[in-house]
PDB file of C-alpha atoms in Angstrom:
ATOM      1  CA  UNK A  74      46.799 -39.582  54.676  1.00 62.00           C
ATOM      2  CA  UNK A  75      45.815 -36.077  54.052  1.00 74.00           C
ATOM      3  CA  UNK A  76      42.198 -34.700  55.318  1.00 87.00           C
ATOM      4  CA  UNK A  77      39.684 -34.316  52.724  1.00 89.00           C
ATOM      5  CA  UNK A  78      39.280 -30.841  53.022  1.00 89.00           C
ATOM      6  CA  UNK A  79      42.819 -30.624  51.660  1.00 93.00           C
ATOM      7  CA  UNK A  80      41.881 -33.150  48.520  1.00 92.00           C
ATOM      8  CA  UNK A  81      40.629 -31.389  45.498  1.00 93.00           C
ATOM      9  CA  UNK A  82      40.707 -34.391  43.420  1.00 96.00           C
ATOM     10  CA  UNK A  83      37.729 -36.384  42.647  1.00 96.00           C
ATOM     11  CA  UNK A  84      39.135 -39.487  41.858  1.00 95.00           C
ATOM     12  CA  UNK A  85      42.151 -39.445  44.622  1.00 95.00           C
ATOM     13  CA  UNK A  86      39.313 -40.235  47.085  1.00 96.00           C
ATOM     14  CA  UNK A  87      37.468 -43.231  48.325  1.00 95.00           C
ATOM     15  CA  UNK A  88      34.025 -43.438  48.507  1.00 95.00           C
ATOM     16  CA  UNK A  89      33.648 -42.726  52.812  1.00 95.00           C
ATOM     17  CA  UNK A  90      35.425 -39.792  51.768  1.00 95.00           C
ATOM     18  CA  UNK A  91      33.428 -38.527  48.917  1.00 94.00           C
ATOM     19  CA  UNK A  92      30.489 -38.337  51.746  1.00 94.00           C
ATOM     20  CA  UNK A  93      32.610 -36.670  53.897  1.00 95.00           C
ATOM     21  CA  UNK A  94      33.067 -33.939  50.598  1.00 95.00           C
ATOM     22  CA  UNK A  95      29.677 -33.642  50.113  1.00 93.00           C
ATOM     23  CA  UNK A  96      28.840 -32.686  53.910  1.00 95.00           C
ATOM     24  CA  UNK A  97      31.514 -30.032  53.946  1.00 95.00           C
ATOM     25  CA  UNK A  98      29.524 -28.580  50.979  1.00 96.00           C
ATOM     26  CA  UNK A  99      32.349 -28.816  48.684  1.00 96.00           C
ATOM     27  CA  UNK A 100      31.445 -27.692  44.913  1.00 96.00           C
ATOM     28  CA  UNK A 101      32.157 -29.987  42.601  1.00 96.00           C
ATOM     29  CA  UNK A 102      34.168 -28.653  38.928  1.00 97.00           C
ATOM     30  CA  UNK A 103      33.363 -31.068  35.872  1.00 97.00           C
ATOM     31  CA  UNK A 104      36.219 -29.229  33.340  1.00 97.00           C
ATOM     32  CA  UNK A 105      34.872 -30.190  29.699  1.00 96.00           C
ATOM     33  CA  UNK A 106      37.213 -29.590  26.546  1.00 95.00           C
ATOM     34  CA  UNK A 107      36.591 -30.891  22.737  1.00 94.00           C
ATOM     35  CA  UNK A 108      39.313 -32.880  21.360  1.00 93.00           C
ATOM     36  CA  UNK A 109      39.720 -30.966  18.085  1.00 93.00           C
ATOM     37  CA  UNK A 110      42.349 -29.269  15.674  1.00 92.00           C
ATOM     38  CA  UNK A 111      43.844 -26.011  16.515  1.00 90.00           C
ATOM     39  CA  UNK A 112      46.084 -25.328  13.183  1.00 89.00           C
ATOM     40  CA  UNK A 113      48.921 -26.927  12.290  1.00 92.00           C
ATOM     41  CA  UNK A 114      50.807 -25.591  15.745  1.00 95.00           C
ATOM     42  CA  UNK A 115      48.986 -27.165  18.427  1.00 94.00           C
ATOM     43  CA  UNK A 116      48.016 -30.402  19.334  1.00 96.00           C
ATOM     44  CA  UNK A 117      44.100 -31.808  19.788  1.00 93.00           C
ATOM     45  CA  UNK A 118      43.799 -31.923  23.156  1.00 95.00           C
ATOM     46  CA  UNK A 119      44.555 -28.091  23.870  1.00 95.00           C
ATOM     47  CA  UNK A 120      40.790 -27.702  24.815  1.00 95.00           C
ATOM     48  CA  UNK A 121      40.680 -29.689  27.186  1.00 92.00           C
ATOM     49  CA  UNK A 122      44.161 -29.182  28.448  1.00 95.00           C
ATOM     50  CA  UNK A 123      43.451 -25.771  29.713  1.00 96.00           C
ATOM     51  CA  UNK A 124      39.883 -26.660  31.139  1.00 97.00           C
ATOM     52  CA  UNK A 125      41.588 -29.253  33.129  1.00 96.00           C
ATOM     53  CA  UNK A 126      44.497 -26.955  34.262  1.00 97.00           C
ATOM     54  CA  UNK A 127      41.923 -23.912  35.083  1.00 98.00           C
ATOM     55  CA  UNK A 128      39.716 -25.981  37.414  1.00 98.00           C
ATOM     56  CA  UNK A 129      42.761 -27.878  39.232  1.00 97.00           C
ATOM     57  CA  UNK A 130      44.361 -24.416  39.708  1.00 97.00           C
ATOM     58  CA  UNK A 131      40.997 -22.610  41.193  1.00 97.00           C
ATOM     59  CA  UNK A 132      40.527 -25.872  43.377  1.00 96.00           C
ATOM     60  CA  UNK A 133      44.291 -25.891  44.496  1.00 96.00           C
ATOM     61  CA  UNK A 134      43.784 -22.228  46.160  1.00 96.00           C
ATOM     62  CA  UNK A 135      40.767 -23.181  47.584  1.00 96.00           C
ATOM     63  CA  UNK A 136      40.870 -27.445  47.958  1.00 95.00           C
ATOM     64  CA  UNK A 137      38.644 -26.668  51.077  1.00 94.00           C
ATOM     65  CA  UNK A 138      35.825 -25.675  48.933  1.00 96.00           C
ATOM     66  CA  UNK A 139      36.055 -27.405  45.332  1.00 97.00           C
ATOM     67  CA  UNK A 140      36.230 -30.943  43.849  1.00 97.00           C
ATOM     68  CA  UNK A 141      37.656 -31.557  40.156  1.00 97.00           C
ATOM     69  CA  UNK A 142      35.874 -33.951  38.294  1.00 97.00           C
ATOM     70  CA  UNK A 143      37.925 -36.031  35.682  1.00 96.00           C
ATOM     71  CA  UNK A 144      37.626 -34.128  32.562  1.00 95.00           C
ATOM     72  CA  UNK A 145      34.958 -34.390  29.777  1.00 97.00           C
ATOM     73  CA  UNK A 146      37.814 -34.838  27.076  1.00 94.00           C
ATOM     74  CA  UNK A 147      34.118 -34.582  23.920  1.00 94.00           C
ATOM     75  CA  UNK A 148      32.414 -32.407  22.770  1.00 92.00           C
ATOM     76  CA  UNK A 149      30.207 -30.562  20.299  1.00 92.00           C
ATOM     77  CA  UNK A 150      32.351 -29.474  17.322  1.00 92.00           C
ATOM     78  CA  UNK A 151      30.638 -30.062  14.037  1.00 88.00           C
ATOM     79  CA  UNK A 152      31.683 -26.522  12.977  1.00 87.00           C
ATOM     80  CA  UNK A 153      35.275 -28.060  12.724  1.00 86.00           C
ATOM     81  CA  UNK A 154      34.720 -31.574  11.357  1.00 84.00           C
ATOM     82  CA  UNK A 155      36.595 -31.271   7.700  1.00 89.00           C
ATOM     83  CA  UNK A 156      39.581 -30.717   9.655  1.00 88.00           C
ATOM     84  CA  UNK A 157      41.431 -34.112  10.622  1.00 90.00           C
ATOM     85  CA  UNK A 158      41.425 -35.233  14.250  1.00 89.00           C
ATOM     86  CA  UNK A 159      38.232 -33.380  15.248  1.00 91.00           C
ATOM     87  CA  UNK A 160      35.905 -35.636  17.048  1.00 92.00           C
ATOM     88  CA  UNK A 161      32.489 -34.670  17.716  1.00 93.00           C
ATOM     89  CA  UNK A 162      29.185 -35.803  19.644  1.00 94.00           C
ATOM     90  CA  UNK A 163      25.780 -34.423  19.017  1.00 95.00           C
ATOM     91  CA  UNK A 164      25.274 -31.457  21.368  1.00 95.00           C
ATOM     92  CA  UNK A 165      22.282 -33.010  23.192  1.00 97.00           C
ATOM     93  CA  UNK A 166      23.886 -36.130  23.880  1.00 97.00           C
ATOM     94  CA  UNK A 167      27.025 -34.144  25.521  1.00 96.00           C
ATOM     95  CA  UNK A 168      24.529 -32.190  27.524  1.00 97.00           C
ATOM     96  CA  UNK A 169      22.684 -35.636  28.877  1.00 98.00           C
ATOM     97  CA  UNK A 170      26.104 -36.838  29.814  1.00 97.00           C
ATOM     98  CA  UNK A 171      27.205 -33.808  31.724  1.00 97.00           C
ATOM     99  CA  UNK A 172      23.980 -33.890  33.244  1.00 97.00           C
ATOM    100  CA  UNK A 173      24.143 -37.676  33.706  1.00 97.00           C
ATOM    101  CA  UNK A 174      27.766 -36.958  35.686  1.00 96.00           C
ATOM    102  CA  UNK A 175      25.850 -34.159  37.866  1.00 94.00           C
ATOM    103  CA  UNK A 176      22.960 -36.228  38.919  1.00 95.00           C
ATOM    104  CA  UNK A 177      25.254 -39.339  40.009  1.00 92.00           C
ATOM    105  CA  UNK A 178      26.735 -36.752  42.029  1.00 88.00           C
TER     106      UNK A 178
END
């Protein structure tokens, strides 16, 4: 089993070990990306895709210091909605839940 200063995934730990994450100070990375259209050459989920990939890659070089979060796969995109595929949630209620995740922290 590896030591948790070498896990830098959230989810991959148990709960003895999340408290063990939390006294080494480790900062925890919620990546958030829309599902929503990107022309006709990409697919939905390219938002949240690279959030994802960004915040595993930073915590990978430093796994010591970071925790990802699962991702946040919703988002605020009204400005995109007459495009099929796009799937939105009112900006204040994506800001409670973010804020929701970080206080159950």
């Amino acid at each position: 089993m590896p030591d948790v200063a070498e896990i830098y995934k959230f989810d991959e730990l148990t709960w003895p070990e999340v408290n063990q994450a939390v006294a080494m100070g480790k900062i925890p990375i919620i990546p958030t990306g829309s599902v929503e259209q990107h022309g006709h050459h990409l697919p939905l989920k390219v938002d949240h895709l690279c959030a994802n990939a960004v915040a595993t890659e930073a915590a990978r070089l430093k796994p010591e210091r970071a925790l990802v979060l699962p991702p946040v796969n919703y988002g605020y995109v009204h400005h995109v909605m007459d495009f099929p595929g796009s799937l939105n949630i009112h900006y204040e209620h994506f800001i409670q839940y973010v804020l929701d995740i970080t206080k159950s922290l």
